[in-house]
Coordinates of N, CA and C and ligand atoms in Angstrom, one line a residue:
M1 N 45.6 -7.1 47.2 CA 43.9 -6.5 47.3 C 43.6 -8.4 48.1
K2 N 42.9 -8.1 49.4 CA 42.4 -9.7 49.9 C 40.5 -9.3 50.1
K3 N 40.2 -10.6 49.9 CA 38.5 -10.2 49.6 C 37.9 -11.0 51.5
F4 N 36.7 -11.1 51.7 CA 36.8 -11.9 52.7 C 35.4 -11.6 52.9
I5 N 34.9 -13.0 52.9 CA 33.6 -13.0 53.4 C 33.5 -13.7 54.9
T6 N 32.5 -12.5 56.1 CA 32.5 -13.5 57.1 C 30.9 -13.9 57.6
T7 N 30.3 -14.7 58.6 CA 29.1 -14.8 58.1 C 28.5 -15.0 59.9
N8 N 29.8 -13.9 60.6 CA 29.3 -14.0 61.7 C 30.2 -12.3 62.7
A9 N 29.2 -12.3 63.6 CA 30.2 -10.6 64.4 C 31.6 -11.6 64.5
K10 N 32.0 -12.2 65.1 CA 32.9 -13.0 65.8 C 34.2 -13.1 64.2
Q11 N 33.6 -13.7 63.7 CA 35.0 -13.9 62.4 C 35.1 -12.6 62.0
T12 N 34.5 -11.5 62.8 CA 34.8 -10.1 61.0 C 36.0 -9.6 63.0
Q13 N 35.4 -10.0 64.1 CA 36.2 -9.6 64.5 C 38.0 -10.3 64.7
K14 N 38.1 -11.5 64.4 CA 39.0 -12.7 64.3 C 39.7 -11.9 63.1
L15 N 39.5 -11.3 61.9 CA 39.7 -10.8 60.7 C 40.9 -9.4 61.2
G16 N 40.0 -9.1 62.5 CA 40.6 -7.4 63.1 C 41.7 -8.2 63.4
E17 N 41.6 -9.5 64.7 CA 43.1 -9.4 65.2 C 43.8 -10.1 64.5
I18 N 43.8 -10.7 63.4 CA 45.0 -11.0 62.7 C 45.8 -10.1 62.0
L19 N 44.9 -8.9 61.2 CA 45.3 -8.3 60.7 C 46.4 -7.7 61.7
A20 N 46.4 -7.5 62.9 CA 46.9 -6.7 63.9 C 48.1 -7.0 64.0
G21 N 48.4 -8.0 64.1 CA 49.7 -9.5 64.2 C 50.7 -9.0 62.8
E22 N 50.4 -8.6 62.0 CA 50.7 -7.9 60.9 C 51.2 -6.3 60.8
L23 N 50.9 -5.7 61.3 CA 50.9 -4.3 61.1 C 52.1 -3.9 61.7
K24 N 52.9 -2.7 60.7 CA 53.9 -1.9 61.8 C 53.6 -0.8 62.2
G25 N 54.0 -0.2 62.7 CA 54.3 1.3 63.2 C 53.6 2.1 62.0
G26 N 53.3 3.2 62.0 CA 53.4 4.2 61.5 C 52.5 4.4 60.4
V27 N 51.1 3.6 60.7 CA 50.2 3.2 59.4 C 48.4 3.7 60.6
V28 N 47.5 3.9 58.9 CA 47.1 3.9 58.9 C 46.1 3.6 58.4
I29 N 44.7 2.8 59.5 CA 44.0 1.6 58.8 C 42.4 2.5 58.6
C30 N 42.6 2.5 57.5 CA 40.9 3.1 57.1 C 39.7 2.7 56.6
L31 N 39.2 2.8 57.4 CA 37.8 1.8 57.3 C 36.4 3.3 56.4
S32 N 36.3 2.0 55.9 CA 34.8 2.9 55.0 C 34.1 1.2 54.6
G33 N 32.7 2.3 55.0 CA 31.5 1.6 54.9 C 30.3 2.3 55.5
D34 N 28.9 1.3 55.1 CA 28.1 1.7 55.9 C 27.7 1.4 57.4
L35 N 26.7 1.9 58.0 CA 26.9 1.8 58.8 C 26.2 0.4 59.8
G36 N 26.7 -0.2 60.3 CA 26.1 -1.0 60.5 C 27.2 -2.7 59.5
S37 N 28.1 -2.1 58.3 CA 29.1 -2.7 57.7 C 29.9 -4.0 58.8
G38 N 30.3 -3.4 59.7 CA 31.0 -4.3 60.4 C 32.6 -3.3 61.1
K39 N 32.5 -1.7 60.9 CA 33.7 -1.6 61.0 C 34.2 -1.1 62.7
T40 N 33.0 -1.2 63.5 CA 33.6 -0.6 64.8 C 33.8 -2.3 65.4
T41 N 33.2 -3.6 65.1 CA 33.3 -5.2 65.7 C 35.0 -5.2 65.3
F42 N 35.0 -5.0 63.7 CA 36.3 -5.1 63.1 C 37.8 -4.4 63.9
T43 N 37.5 -3.4 64.2 CA 38.3 -2.7 65.5 C 38.1 -3.3 67.1
Q44 N 37.3 -3.5 67.1 CA 37.6 -4.2 68.3 C 38.3 -5.8 68.4
G45 N 38.3 -6.4 67.6 CA 39.5 -7.4 67.3 C 41.0 -6.6 66.4
L46 N 40.8 -5.4 66.2 CA 42.4 -5.0 65.9 C 42.7 -4.6 67.7
L47 N 42.1 -4.1 67.7 CA 42.2 -3.6 69.4 C 42.6 -4.9 70.6
K48 N 41.8 -5.9 69.9 CA 42.8 -7.3 70.9 C 44.1 -7.4 70.1
G49 N 43.7 -7.6 69.0 CA 45.2 -8.5 69.1 C 46.8 -7.2 69.1
L50 N 46.4 -6.5 69.5 CA 47.0 -5.2 69.5 C 47.5 -5.2 70.9
K51 N 46.9 -5.9 71.4 CA 47.1 -6.1 73.3 C 46.2 -5.2 74.5
V52 N 45.2 -4.0 73.5 CA 44.6 -3.6 74.0 C 43.6 -3.6 75.2
E53 N 43.5 -3.5 76.6 CA 42.2 -4.2 77.0 C 41.1 -3.6 76.9
G54 N 39.7 -4.0 76.6 CA 38.3 -3.8 77.2 C 38.4 -3.6 77.9
P55 N 37.1 -2.7 77.8 CA 36.4 -2.6 77.0 C 36.6 -1.9 76.1
Y56 N 36.1 -2.0 74.6 CA 36.4 -0.8 73.4 C 35.1 -1.3 73.9
T57 N 34.8 0.7 73.0 CA 33.9 1.0 73.2 C 33.9 2.4 71.6
S58 N 32.6 2.9 70.7 CA 32.8 3.0 69.8 C 33.1 4.4 69.6
P59 N 33.5 4.9 69.1 CA 34.7 6.5 70.0 C 33.4 7.4 69.1
T60 N 32.1 7.3 68.4 CA 31.6 7.4 67.5 C 31.0 9.7 68.2
F61 N 31.2 9.2 70.2 CA 30.1 10.9 70.0 C 31.7 11.1 71.2
V62 N 33.0 10.8 71.1 CA 34.3 11.6 71.0 C 35.0 11.5 70.0
I63 N 35.0 11.6 69.2 CA 35.2 11.4 67.9 C 37.2 10.8 67.8
M64 N 37.4 10.9 69.2 CA 39.0 9.9 69.1 C 39.2 9.3 70.4
K65 N 39.4 8.3 70.4 CA 40.4 7.7 71.8 C 41.1 6.9 71.8
K66 N 41.8 7.2 72.1 CA 43.4 6.6 72.6 C 43.9 5.9 73.5
Y67 N 44.4 4.2 72.5 CA 44.2 3.2 73.7 C 46.3 3.2 74.1
K68 N 47.1 2.8 75.5 CA 48.1 2.5 75.5 C 48.2 4.2 74.8
K69 N 49.9 4.2 74.5 CA 50.4 5.1 74.3 C 50.2 5.5 72.8
N70 N 50.7 4.5 72.1 CA 50.5 4.9 70.5 C 49.3 4.4 69.5
I71 N 48.2 3.7 69.9 CA 47.0 3.3 69.6 C 45.9 4.3 69.3
F72 N 45.5 4.7 68.4 CA 44.2 6.2 68.4 C 42.7 5.7 68.0
H73 N 41.9 5.6 67.9 CA 40.9 5.0 67.1 C 39.6 6.7 66.9
F74 N 39.7 6.4 65.7 CA 39.0 7.9 65.4 C 37.5 7.8 64.7
D75 N 36.6 9.2 64.7 CA 35.5 7.8 64.2 C 34.9 9.8 63.7
A76 N 35.4 9.5 62.0 CA 34.4 11.2 61.6 C 33.3 11.0 61.5
Y77 N 32.5 9.8 61.7 CA 30.7 9.9 61.0 C 30.5 11.2 61.1
R78 N 30.7 11.8 61.9 CA 29.7 13.7 62.5 C 30.7 14.7 62.1
V79 N 32.3 14.1 61.8 CA 32.9 15.8 61.8 C 33.6 16.0 60.6
E80 N 34.1 17.0 60.5 CA 35.0 17.8 58.8 C 36.4 17.2 59.3
A81 N 36.7 17.3 57.7 CA 38.1 17.0 58.2 C 39.1 17.8 59.3
R82 N 38.6 18.9 59.3 CA 39.1 20.3 60.3 C 38.8 19.8 61.6
D83 N 38.1 19.3 62.0 CA 38.1 18.6 64.0 C 38.7 17.7 64.0
I84 N 39.4 17.2 63.3 CA 40.2 15.8 63.0 C 41.7 16.8 62.9
L85 N 41.7 17.5 62.6 CA 43.3 18.3 62.9 C 43.3 19.2 63.7
N86 N 42.8 19.0 64.1 CA 42.1 20.7 65.5 C 42.3 18.9 66.8
L87 N 42.3 18.2 66.5 CA 43.0 17.0 67.6 C 44.1 16.8 67.1
G88 N 45.2 17.3 66.1 CA 46.4 17.0 66.6 C 46.8 16.2 65.9
W89 N 45.9 16.0 64.6 CA 46.6 14.9 63.4 C 47.2 14.3 62.6
E90 N 47.7 16.0 62.1 CA 49.6 16.0 61.5 C 50.6 15.3 62.7
E91 N 50.4 15.3 63.8 CA 51.1 15.1 64.6 C 51.0 14.0 65.3
I92 N 49.5 13.1 64.6 CA 49.7 11.9 65.4 C 50.0 11.0 64.2
I93 N 50.1 11.5 63.2 CA 50.5 10.8 61.3 C 51.3 10.4 61.6
A94 N 52.5 12.1 61.7 CA 54.2 11.4 62.1 C 54.8 10.7 62.9
K95 N 54.0 10.0 63.7 CA 54.9 9.5 64.8 C 55.1 7.7 64.2
K96 N 56.1 7.5 64.3 CA 56.2 6.1 63.5 C 55.4 4.8 64.5
N97 N 55.6 5.6 65.7 CA 55.0 4.5 66.2 C 53.7 4.2 66.2
N98 N 52.8 5.1 66.1 CA 51.6 5.1 66.2 C 50.7 4.5 64.8
V99 N 49.8 3.7 65.9 CA 48.5 2.4 65.5 C 47.4 3.5 65.0
I100 N 46.9 3.8 63.6 CA 46.0 4.6 64.2 C 45.2 4.0 63.1
I101 N 43.6 4.3 63.8 CA 42.2 3.3 63.1 C 41.0 4.6 63.1
V102 N 40.8 4.4 61.5 CA 39.8 5.4 61.2 C 39.2 5.2 60.8
E103 N 37.8 5.3 61.5 CA 35.9 5.0 60.7 C 35.6 5.6 60.3
W104 N 34.9 6.1 59.0 CA 34.7 7.0 58.2 C 35.8 7.5 57.7
A105 N 36.4 7.0 57.1 CA 38.2 7.5 56.8 C 37.7 7.6 55.2
D106 N 36.4 7.9 54.2 CA 36.5 8.5 52.8 C 35.7 9.6 53.2
R107 N 35.5 10.1 54.4 CA 34.7 11.2 55.0 C 36.2 12.3 54.9
I108 N 37.7 11.8 55.4 CA 38.1 12.9 55.8 C 39.4 12.0 54.7
K109 N 39.1 12.3 53.3 CA 40.0 11.7 52.4 C 41.1 12.4 52.2
K110 N 41.0 13.7 52.3 CA 41.6 14.6 51.9 C 42.9 14.7 52.8
I111 N 42.8 14.2 53.7 CA 43.5 14.5 55.3 C 44.8 13.1 55.6
I112 N 44.3 12.0 54.5 CA 44.6 11.0 55.1 C 45.4 10.6 54.3
P113 N 47.5 9.9 54.3 CA 48.1 9.6 54.1 C 47.8 9.0 52.7
K114 N 48.5 8.8 51.4 CA 48.5 8.6 50.9 C 48.9 6.9 51.0
K115 N 50.1 6.3 51.5 CA 50.4 5.4 51.3 C 49.6 4.1 52.8
S116 N 48.2 4.8 53.2 CA 47.8 4.5 54.3 C 46.8 2.8 53.8
L117 N 46.6 1.9 54.9 CA 46.1 0.7 54.3 C 43.7 1.3 54.4
W118 N 43.5 0.6 52.9 CA 42.2 0.8 53.5 C 41.8 -0.4 53.4
I119 N 40.6 -0.2 54.4 CA 39.8 -1.9 53.9 C 38.0 -1.2 54.2
K120 N 37.6 -2.1 53.2 CA 35.7 -1.5 53.0 C 35.5 -2.6 53.6
F121 N 33.4 -2.0 54.0 CA 33.2 -3.6 54.6 C 31.8 -3.2 53.2
E122 N 32.0 -4.3 53.6 CA 30.0 -4.2 52.4 C 28.8 -5.0 52.9
W123 N 27.9 -4.9 53.2 CA 27.0 -5.8 53.6 C 26.1 -6.3 52.9
R124 N 26.3 -7.4 53.7 CA 25.4 -9.0 52.4 C 24.2 -9.6 52.8
G125 N 24.0 -8.9 53.5 CA 22.6 -9.7 54.4 C 22.8 -9.6 56.1
E126 N 22.0 -10.1 56.9 CA 21.9 -9.9 58.4 C 23.2 -10.1 58.7
N127 N 24.1 -11.0 59.0 CA 25.2 -11.7 59.0 C 26.2 -11.8 58.4
K128 N 26.5 -11.3 57.1 CA 27.2 -11.6 56.1 C 27.9 -10.0 55.3
R129 N 29.2 -10.0 55.4 CA 29.3 -9.7 55.4 C 31.2 -9.5 54.6
K130 N 30.5 -8.8 53.0 CA 32.3 -8.5 52.5 C 33.8 -7.7 53.0
I131 N 34.3 -7.7 52.8 CA 35.3 -7.6 53.8 C 36.9 -7.5 52.5
I132 N 37.4 -5.8 52.3 CA 37.8 -6.2 51.2 C 39.5 -5.4 51.4
I133 N 40.5 -5.6 51.7 CA 41.6 -4.9 52.5 C 42.4 -5.1 51.3
N134 N 42.5 -3.5 50.9 CA 43.4 -2.7 50.2 C 44.7 -2.5 50.1
N135 N 45.9 -3.3 49.8 CA 47.5 -3.3 50.3 C 48.6 -3.3 48.7
Ligands
ADP1 P1 30.2 -0.1 61.9 O1 31.2 0.0 63.0 O2 29.8 -0.6 60.4 O3 28.4 1.0 62.4 P2 28.8 -1.9 63.6 O4 30.5 -3.0 63.8 O5 28.8 -1.0 64.8 O6 29.3 -1.4 62.1 O7 28.0 -3.2 63.5 C1 28.2 -4.3 63.1 C2 26.6 -4.7 63.5 O8 26.7 -5.7 62.7 C3 27.1 -5.4 64.9 O9 25.5 -5.3 65.3 C4 27.4 -7.0 64.6 O10 26.7 -7.3 65.4 C5 26.5 -6.7 63.2 N1 27.1 -8.2 62.7 C6 26.0 -9.4 62.0 N2 27.0 -10.3 61.2 C7 28.1 -9.5 61.1 C8 29.9 -9.6 60.7 N3 30.3 -10.8 59.5 N4 30.9 -8.7 60.4 C9 30.5 -7.5 61.6 N5 29.3 -7.9 62.2 C10 27.8 -8.6 61.4
MG2 MG1 31.5 2.3 63.7

């Protein structure tokens, strides 16, 4: 487990960018934490680190966004596990090369693989966030 404190959005993005360099394919990156805690900000850094071209918009209103061939960004805020399954979830997580980022992953825990990487975001003040990476 690694814990970080960031004091602005750029730092949170940077952390995502650094993590991207350590990722292997076939991983589900599960982001949890309240609204405004920094999940999308962190994802922007991750995508940058994965060499995805911006602009990256939050998929909150589309549930899923696919970047490049193998990078998927889900947002489970407004949906049920069943809705995610209906988007081809099982196939997506089965592919070794895929990198799958899920905001609000705790809402669909029952379909998240056991070996996933969990990252928790905590609001600690207007510009301060605590980020806990579990691996
Ligand atoms: P979530 O996706 O968890 O709802 P967002 O990343 O969309 O959260 O929003 C986080 C908001 O908090 C953004 O407006 C961002 O600019 C702001 N913010 C301030 N400080 C930080 C920080 N240290 N890390 C991340 N976001 C921060
Ligand atoms: Mg978000």
